[in-house]
XYZ file of C-alpha atoms in Angstrom:
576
model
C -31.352 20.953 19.280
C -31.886 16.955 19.223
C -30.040 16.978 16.257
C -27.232 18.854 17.318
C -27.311 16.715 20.162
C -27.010 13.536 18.305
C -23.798 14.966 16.710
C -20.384 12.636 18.312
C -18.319 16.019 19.308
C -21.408 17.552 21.395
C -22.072 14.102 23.074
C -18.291 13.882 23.857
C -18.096 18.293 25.237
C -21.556 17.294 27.227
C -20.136 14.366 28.833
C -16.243 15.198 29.433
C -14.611 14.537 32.181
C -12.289 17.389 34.324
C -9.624 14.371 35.359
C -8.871 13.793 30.938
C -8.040 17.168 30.953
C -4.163 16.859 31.194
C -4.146 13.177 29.466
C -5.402 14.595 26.457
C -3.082 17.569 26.313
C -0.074 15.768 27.274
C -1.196 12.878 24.041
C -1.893 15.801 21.775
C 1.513 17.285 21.957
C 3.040 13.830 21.615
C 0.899 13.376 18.752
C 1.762 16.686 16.623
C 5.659 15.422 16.831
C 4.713 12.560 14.787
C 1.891 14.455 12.840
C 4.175 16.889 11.593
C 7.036 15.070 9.818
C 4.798 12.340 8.381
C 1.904 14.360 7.216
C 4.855 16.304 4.929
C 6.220 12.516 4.007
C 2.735 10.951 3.004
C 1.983 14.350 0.868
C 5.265 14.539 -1.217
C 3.857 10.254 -1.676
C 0.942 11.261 -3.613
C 3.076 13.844 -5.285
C 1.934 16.954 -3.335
C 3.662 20.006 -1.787
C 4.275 18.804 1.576
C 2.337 21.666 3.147
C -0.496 19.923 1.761
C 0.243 17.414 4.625
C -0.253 19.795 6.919
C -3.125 21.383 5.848
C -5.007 18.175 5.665
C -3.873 16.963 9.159
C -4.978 19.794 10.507
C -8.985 19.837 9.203
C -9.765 16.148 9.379
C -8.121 15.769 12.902
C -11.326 19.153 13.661
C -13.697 17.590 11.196
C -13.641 13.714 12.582
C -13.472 15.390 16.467
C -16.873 16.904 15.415
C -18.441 14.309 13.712
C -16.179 10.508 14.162
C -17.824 8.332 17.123
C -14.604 6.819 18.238
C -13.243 8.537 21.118
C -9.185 7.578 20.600
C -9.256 7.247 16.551
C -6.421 9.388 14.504
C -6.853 10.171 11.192
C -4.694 11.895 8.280
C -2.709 11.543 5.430
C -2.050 7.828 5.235
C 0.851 5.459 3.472
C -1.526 3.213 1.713
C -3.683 5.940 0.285
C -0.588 7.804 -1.070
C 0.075 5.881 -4.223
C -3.240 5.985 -5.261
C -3.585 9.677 -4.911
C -0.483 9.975 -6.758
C -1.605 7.600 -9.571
C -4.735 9.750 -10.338
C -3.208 13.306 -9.661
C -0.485 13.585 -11.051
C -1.003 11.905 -15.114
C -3.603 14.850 -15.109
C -1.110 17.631 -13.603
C 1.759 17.286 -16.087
C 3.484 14.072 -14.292
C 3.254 16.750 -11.309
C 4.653 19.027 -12.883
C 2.099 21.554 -12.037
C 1.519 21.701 -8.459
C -1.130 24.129 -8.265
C -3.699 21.961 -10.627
C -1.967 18.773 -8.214
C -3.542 20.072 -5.035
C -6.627 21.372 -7.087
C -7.253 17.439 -8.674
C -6.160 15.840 -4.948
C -8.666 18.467 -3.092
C -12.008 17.162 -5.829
C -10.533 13.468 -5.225
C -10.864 13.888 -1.369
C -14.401 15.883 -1.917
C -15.636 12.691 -3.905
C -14.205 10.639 -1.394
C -17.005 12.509 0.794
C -19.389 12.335 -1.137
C -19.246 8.346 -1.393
C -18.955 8.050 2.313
C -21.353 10.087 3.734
C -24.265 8.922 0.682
C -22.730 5.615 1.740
C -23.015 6.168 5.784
C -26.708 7.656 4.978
C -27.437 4.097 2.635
C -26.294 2.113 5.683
C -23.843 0.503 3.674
C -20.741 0.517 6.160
C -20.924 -3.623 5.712
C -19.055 -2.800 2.014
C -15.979 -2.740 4.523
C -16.125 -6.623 4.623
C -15.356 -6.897 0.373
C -12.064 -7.156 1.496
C -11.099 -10.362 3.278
C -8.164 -10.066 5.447
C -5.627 -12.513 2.860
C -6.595 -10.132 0.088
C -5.829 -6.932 2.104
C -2.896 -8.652 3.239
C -1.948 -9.433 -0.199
C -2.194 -5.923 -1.217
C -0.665 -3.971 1.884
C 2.485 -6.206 1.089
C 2.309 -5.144 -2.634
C 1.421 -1.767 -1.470
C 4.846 -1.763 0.521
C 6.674 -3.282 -1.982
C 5.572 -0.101 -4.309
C 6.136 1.976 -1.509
C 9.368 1.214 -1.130
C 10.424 0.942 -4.650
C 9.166 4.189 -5.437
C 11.304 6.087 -2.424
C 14.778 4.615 -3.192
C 15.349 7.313 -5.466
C 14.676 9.825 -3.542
C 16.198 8.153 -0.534
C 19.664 8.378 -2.385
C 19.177 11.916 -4.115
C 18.134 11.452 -7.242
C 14.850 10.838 -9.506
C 13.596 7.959 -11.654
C 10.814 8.761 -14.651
C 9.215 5.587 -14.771
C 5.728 4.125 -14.177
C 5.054 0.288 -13.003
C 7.395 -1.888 -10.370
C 9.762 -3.486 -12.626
C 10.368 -0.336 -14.669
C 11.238 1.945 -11.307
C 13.363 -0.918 -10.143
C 15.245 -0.772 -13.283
C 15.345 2.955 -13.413
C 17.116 2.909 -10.104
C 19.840 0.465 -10.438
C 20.481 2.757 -13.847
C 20.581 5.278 -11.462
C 23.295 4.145 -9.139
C 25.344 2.263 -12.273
C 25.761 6.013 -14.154
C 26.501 7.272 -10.482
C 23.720 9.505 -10.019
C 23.172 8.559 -6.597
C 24.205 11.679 -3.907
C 26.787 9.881 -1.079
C 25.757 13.150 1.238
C 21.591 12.505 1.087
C 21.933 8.327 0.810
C 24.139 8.797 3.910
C 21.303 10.868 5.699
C 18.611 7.932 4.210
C 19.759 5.454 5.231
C 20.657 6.605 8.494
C 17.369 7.699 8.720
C 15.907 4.558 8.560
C 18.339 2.517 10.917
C 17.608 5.204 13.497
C 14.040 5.030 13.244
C 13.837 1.332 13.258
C 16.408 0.636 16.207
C 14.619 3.580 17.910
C 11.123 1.627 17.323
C 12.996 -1.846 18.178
C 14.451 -1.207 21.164
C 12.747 2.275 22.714
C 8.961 1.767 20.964
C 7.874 4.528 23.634
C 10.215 7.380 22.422
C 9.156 9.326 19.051
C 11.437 8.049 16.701
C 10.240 9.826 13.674
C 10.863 13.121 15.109
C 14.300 12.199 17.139
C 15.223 11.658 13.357
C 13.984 14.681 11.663
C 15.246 16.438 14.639
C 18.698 14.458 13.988
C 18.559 14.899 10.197
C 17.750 19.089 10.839
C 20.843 19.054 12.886
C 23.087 17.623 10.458
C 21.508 19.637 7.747
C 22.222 22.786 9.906
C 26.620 21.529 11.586
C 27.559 20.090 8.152
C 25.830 22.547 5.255
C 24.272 19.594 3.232
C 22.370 21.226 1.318
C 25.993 22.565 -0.525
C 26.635 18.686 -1.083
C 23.766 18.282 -3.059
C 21.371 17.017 -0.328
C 17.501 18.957 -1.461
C 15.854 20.347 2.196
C 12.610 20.980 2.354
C 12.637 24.514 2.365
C 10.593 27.401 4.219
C 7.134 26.019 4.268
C 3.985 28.859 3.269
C 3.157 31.245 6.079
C -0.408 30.859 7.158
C -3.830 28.724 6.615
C -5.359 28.275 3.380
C -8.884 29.792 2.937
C -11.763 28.010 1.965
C -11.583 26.623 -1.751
C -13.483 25.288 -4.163
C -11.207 22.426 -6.229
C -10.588 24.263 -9.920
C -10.927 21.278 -12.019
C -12.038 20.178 -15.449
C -15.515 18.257 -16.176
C -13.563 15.537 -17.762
C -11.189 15.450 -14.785
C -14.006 13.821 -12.682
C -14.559 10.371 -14.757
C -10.438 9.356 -14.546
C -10.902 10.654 -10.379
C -14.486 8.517 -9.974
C -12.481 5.239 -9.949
C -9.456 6.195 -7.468
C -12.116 7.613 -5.119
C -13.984 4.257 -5.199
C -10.879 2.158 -4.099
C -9.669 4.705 -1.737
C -13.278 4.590 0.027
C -12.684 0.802 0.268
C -9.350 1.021 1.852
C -10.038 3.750 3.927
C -13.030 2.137 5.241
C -12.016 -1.444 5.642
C -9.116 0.340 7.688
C -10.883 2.399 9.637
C -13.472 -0.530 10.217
C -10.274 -2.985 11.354
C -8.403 0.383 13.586
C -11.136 1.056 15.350
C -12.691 -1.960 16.378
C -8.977 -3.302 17.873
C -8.989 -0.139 19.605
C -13.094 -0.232 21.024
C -11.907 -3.469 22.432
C -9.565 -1.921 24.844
C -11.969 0.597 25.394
C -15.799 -0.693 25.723
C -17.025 1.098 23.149
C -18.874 -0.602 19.727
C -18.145 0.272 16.211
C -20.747 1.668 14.095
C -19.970 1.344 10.617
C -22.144 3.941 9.066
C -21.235 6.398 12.009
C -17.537 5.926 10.827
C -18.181 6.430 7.282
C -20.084 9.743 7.832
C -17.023 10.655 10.142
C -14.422 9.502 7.707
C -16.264 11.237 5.179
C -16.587 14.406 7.111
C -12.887 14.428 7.715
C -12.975 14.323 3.904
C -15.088 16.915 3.078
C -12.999 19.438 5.526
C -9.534 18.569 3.878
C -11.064 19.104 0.092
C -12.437 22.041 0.622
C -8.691 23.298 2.097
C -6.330 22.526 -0.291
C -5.871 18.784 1.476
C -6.322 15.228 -0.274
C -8.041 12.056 0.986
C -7.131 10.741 4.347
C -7.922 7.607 6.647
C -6.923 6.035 9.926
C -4.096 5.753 10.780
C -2.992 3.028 13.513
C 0.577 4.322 14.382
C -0.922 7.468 15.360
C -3.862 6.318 17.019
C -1.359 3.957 19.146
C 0.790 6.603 19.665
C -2.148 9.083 21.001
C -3.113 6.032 23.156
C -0.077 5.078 24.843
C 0.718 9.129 25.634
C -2.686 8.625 27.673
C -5.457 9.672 25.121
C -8.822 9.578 26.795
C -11.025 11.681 23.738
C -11.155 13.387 20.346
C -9.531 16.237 21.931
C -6.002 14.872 21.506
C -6.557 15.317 17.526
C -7.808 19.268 18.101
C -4.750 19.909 20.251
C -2.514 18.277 17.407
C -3.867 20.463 14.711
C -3.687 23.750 16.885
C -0.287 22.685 17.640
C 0.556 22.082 13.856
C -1.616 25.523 12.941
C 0.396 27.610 15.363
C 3.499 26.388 13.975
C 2.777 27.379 10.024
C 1.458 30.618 11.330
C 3.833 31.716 13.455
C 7.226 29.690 12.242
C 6.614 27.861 8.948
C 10.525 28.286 8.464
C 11.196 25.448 11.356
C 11.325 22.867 9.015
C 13.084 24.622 5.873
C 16.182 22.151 6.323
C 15.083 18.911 6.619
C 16.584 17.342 4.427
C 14.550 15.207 0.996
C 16.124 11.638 1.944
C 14.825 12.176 5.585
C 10.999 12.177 4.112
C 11.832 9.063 1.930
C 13.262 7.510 5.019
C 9.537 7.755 7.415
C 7.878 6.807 4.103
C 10.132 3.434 3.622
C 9.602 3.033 7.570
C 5.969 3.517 6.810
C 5.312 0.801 4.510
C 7.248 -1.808 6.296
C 5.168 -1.376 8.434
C 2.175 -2.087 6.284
C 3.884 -5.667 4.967
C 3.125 -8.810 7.000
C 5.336 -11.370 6.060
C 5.298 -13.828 9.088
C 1.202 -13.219 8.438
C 1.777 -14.267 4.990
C 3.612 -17.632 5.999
C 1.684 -18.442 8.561
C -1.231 -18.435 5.540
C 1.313 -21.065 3.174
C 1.165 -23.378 6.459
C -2.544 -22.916 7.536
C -4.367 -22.995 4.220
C -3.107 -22.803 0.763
C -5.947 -21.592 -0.770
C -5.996 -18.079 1.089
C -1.992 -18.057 0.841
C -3.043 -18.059 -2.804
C -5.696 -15.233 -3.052
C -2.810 -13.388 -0.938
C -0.047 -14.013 -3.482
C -2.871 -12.827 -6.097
C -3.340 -9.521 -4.742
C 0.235 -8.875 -4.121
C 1.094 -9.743 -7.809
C -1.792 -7.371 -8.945
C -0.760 -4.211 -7.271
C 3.315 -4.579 -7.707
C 2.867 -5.661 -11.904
C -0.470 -3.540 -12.388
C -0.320 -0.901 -10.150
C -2.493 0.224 -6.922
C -5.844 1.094 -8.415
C -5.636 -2.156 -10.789
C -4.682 -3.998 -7.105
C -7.378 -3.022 -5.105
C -9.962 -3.981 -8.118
C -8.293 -7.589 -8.018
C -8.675 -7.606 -4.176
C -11.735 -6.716 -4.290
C -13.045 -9.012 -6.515
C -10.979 -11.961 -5.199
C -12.600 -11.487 -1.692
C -15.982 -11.847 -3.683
C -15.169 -14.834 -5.900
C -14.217 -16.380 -2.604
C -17.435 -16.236 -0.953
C -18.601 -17.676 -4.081
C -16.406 -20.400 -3.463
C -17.402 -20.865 -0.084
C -21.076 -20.790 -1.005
C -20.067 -22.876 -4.505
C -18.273 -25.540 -2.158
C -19.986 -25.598 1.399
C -19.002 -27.947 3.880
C -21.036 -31.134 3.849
C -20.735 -34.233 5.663
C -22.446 -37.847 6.099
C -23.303 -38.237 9.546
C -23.142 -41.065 11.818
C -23.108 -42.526 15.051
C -20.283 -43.542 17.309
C -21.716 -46.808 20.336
C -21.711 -45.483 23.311
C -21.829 -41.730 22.545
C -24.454 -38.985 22.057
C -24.860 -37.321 18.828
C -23.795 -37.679 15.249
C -20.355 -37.414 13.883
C -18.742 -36.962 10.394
C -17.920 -40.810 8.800
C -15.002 -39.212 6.801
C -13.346 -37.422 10.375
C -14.105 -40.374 12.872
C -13.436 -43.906 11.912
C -15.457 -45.525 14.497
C -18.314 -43.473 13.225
C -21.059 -45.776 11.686
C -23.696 -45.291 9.449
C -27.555 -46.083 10.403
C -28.919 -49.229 8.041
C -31.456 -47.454 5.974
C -31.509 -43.917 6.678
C -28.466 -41.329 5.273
C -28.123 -38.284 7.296
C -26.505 -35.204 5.079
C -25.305 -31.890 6.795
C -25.205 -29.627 4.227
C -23.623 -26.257 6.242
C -24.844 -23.107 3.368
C -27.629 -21.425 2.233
C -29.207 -23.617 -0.708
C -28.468 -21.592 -3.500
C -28.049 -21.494 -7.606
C -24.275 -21.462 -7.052
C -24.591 -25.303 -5.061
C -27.976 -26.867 -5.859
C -26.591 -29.083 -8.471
C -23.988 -30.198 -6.080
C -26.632 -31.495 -3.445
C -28.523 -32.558 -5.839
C -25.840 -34.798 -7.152
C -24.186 -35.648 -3.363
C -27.804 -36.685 -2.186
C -28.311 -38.708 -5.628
C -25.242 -40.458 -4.808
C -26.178 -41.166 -1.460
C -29.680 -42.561 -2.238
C -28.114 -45.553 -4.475
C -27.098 -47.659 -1.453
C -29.215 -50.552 -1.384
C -31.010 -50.645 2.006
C -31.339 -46.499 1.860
C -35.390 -45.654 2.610
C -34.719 -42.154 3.641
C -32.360 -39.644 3.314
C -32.146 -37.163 6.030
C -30.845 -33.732 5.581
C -29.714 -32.159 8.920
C -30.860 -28.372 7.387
C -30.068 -25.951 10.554
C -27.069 -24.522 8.681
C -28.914 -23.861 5.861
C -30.114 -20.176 6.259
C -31.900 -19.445 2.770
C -32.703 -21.218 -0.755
C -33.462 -19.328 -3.588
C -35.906 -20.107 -6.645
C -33.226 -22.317 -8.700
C -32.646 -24.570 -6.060
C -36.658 -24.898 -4.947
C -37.075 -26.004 -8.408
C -34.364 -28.369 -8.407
C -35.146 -29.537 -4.753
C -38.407 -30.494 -6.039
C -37.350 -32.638 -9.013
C -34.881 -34.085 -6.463
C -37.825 -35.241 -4.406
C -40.128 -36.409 -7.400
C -37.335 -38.685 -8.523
C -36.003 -40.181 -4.944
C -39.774 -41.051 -4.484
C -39.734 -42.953 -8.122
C -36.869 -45.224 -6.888
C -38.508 -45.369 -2.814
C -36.397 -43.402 -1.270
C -38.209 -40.643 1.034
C -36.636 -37.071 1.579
C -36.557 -35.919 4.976
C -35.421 -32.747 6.266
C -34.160 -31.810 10.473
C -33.952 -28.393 12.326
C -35.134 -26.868 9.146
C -35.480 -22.932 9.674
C -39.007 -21.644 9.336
C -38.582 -19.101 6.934
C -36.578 -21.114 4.786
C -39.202 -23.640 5.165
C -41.588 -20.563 4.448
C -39.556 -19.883 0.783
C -39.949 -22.981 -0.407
C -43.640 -23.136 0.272
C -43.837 -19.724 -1.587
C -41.823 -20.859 -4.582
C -42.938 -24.338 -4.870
C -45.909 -25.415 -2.985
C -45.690 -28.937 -1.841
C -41.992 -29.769 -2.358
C -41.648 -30.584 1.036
C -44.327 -31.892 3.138
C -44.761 -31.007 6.637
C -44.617 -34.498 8.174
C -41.353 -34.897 6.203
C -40.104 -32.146 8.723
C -38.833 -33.088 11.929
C -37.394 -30.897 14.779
C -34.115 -32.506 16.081
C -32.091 -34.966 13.909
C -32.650 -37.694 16.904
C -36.668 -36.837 16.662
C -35.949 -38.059 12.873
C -34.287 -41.106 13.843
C -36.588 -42.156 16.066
C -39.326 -42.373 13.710
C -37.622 -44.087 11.219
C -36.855 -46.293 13.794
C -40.113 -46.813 14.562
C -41.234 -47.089 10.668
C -43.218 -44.126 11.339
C -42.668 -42.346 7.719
C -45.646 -40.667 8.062
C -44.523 -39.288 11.444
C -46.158 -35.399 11.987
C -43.701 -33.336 13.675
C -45.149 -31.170 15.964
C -45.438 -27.320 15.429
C -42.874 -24.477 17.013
C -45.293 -23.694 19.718
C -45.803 -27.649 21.163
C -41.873 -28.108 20.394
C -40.942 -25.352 22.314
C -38.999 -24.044 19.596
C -38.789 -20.505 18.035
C -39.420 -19.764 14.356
C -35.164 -19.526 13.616
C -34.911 -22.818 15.751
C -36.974 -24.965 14.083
């Protein structure tokens, strides 16, 4: 019973509140309206049936009320992931040609998904979220649109391209529209579509714009008999609820699906990880990465094992459920009753909605993903991330999504290399008149004490930079006058075995030319490292508390000054 107790959805049932009641009905009603139309748009994305849409709305909105700790998040069938279902479905379903085998390959992706998630949430390894820095993600969600977008045009005007890779789709269109291919009846609904929805979301960003579309688009479908001028509808969806299936897939299926369900764990976690921690700040609560990842991967596991594909957060529809008044997961079960009842009992209520209305919530969809005054605001605040940015983007629109999210994932990490390759370092000074120690490069009336150097070296002391203090600290030691060089050390939160062995030839060969090495508001257990790796590099009474306890005894020509243990300083272990 503890167990069950621990479990999100029974905490949330035991502690419910009579007065949410009506919010959360109310937000899950205004919720299925948007559901509905772009769970069908995201599926036919990653080149599924739209049913499929529904089906996995339906079980990760149940799953993730059970077992997802955030009490307002929405999750489903999302933009970004679409492409990268698509790109490992459908080359091993016949180019999607065979729908059945499709679903089958998208249902095993989403149950390895959940496997990765929950091992993950179990490993305590919801910190993998932060691989992706936010210029790299950035880089890639405006690649991702760019894709996006690309890929729906077709459709959007009533036609279809075969072609893989940006350039070649972009081509394929415009070939399109030259040899007149292009359908004036569904490019009319399109782009119509798409004005409505964004002028709807411009101007009224309370109403449901996606559905007064559809509802729009249904209409005209119905007065005007489009589907006689060559305008594709939908069609009458399947009657019922799909029982619960084991994915029939081939053993060598799973090695070519291993590396989509990788990256879309990474995206789906990095943006459930950045969705639910804006939205715990409006409401109180704190994020728990491994309690999303094991409801993520729950959510998962339910839409695999019914004929769904892999899903994440989405924050459109967790807005949405907010600003209709959403108070707790039960917003998402009313949604998928409300979607269940409606392929149960009417599955024909969609049957002519038209194709180009679809294409137009998708092309909504990802310009939504794109930040472009994000992006400039990177070219005028630091070039270097602007850079990373542009990398990303160029990886997923000329390589494709998987290949995209490898390069953003790795430029993240060469980043903190660079970072930890190039810390932030600084000679220090003082300025007459004023209390403390300031940068020589950043203040001009800064000055420099005769005979001692004071270095703030802001990393850990690692393989990656040890050569660079070494050389920064050689450098600095060369002045005439310079007896000791100090290194303010409290931003230096660990040191490895390279640098403890190059930290201690540093010493031996400072003391051969009579120059002292003397280290301030060094951490203990860094301290405690280099004792362990290389007894004696650094003695204790080279070891002072405070930078101005270090100046003072050179002041004094006390080299031999003892600095006084944590317990007389009055300073902790991670102070010292």
């Amino acid at each position: 019973m503890s167990v069950l107790r621990s479990v999100p959805g029974v905490q949330a049932a035991a502690t419910y509140r009579r007065r949410w009641l009506l919010k959360d009905l109310v937000a899950g009603v205004v919720l299925s309206t948007l559901l509905v139309p772009q769970g069908m748009a995201y599926a036919e994305l990653a080149g599924l049936p739209p049913i499929t849409g529904l089906y996995t709305s339906i079980t990760c909105l149940l799953a993730y009320a059970v077992f997802g700790p955030s009490r307002v998040l929405v999750l489903g069938p999302d933009s970004s992931l679409g492409p990268m279902i698509a790109v490992a479905v459908l080359p091993l379903a016949a180019g999607g040609q065979d729908s059945a085998r499709a679903v089958a390959l998208a249902s095993m992706l989403a149950l390895m998904v959940a496997v990765l998630l929950i091992a993950g949430a179990a490993a305590r390894l919801g910190f993998v979220a932060d691989l992706l820095s936010k210029p790299t993600i950035m880089g890639y969600l405006n690649g991702l649109a760019l894709t996006i977008l690309v890929g729906q045009l077709p459709k959007l005007f009533g036609f279809k391209v075969s072609a893989e890779g940006l350039i070649r789709e972009i081509g394929g269109f415009l070939r399109g529209l030259a040899r007149g291919e292009a359908v004036g009846a569904a490019a009319a609904v399109g782009i119509v579509g798409v004005v409505v929805i964004l002028v709807l979301q411009h101007w009224l960003p309370k109403a449901p714009a996606v559905l007064i579309m559809v509802l729009l688009s249904v209409a005209a479908a119905s007065v005007f008999g489009l589907a006689g001028h060559g305008v594709s509808l939908v069609g009458e969806l399947p009657r019922g609820f799909p029982p619960l299936t084991w994915p029939d897939v081939r053993w060598s299926d799973l090695g070519p699906l291993a590396g989509a369900a990788a990256g879309i764990v990474l995206v789906s976690l990095a943006d459930t990880i950045a969705t639910a921690t804006a939205f715990a700040e409006r409401t109180g609560q704190e994020v728990d990465g491994g309690k999303e990842m094991l409801g993520i991967g729950m959510a998962n596991l339910a839409a695999g094992l019914f004929q769904g594909f892999p899903v994440s957060t989405s924050g459109s529809r967790t807005a949405v459920a907010e600003r209709s008044g959403a108070r707790t997961q039960l917003t998402g079960v009313v949604g998928a009753v409300l979607i269940t009842l409606m392929i149960v009992l009417a599955p024909g209520l969609l049957r002519n909605l038209p194709q180009p209305a679809l294409a137009a919530v998708v092309i909504c969809a990802s310009l939504s993903l794109a930040d472009i005054p994000g992006t400039i605001r990177l070219w005028h605040q630091r070039r270097v991330e602007f850079a990373l940015s542009a990398v990303a983007f160029l990886g997923v629109a000329l390589l494709g999504v998987l290949p995209g999210i490898g390069i953003a994932v790795l430029l993240s990490i060469l980043n903190v290399f660079r970072r930890a390759w190039q810390p932030a370092e600084a000679e220090l000074g003082r300025i007459p008149g004023l209390r403390g120690y300031y940068d020589l490069d950043t203040h001009p009336t800064a000055r420099p004490i005769p005979g001692l150097v004071i270095y703030r070296f802001a990393a850990p002391l690692i393989f990656a930079n040890v050569k660079a203090f070494r050389n920064r600290v050689t450098r600095l030691a060369r002045t005439a006058d310079t007896r000791w060089v100090l290194v303010a050390a409290e931003s230096m939160t660990d040191v490895d075995v390279t640098a403890c062995d190059t930290l201690k030839e540093l010493t031996e060969k400072l003391q051969e030319r009579g120059v002292e090495l003397f280290f301030a508001e060094l951490q203990e257990p860094v301290w405690q490292k280099i004792e362990r790796f290389e007894p004696g590099t650094i003695r204790p009474d080279h070891v002072f508390p405070t930078v101005h306890a270090a100046e003072d005894a050179f002041r004094a020509g006390r080299p031999n000054y003892q600095a006084p243990d944590a317990e007389e300083s009055g300073l902790a272990d991670g102070e010292r």
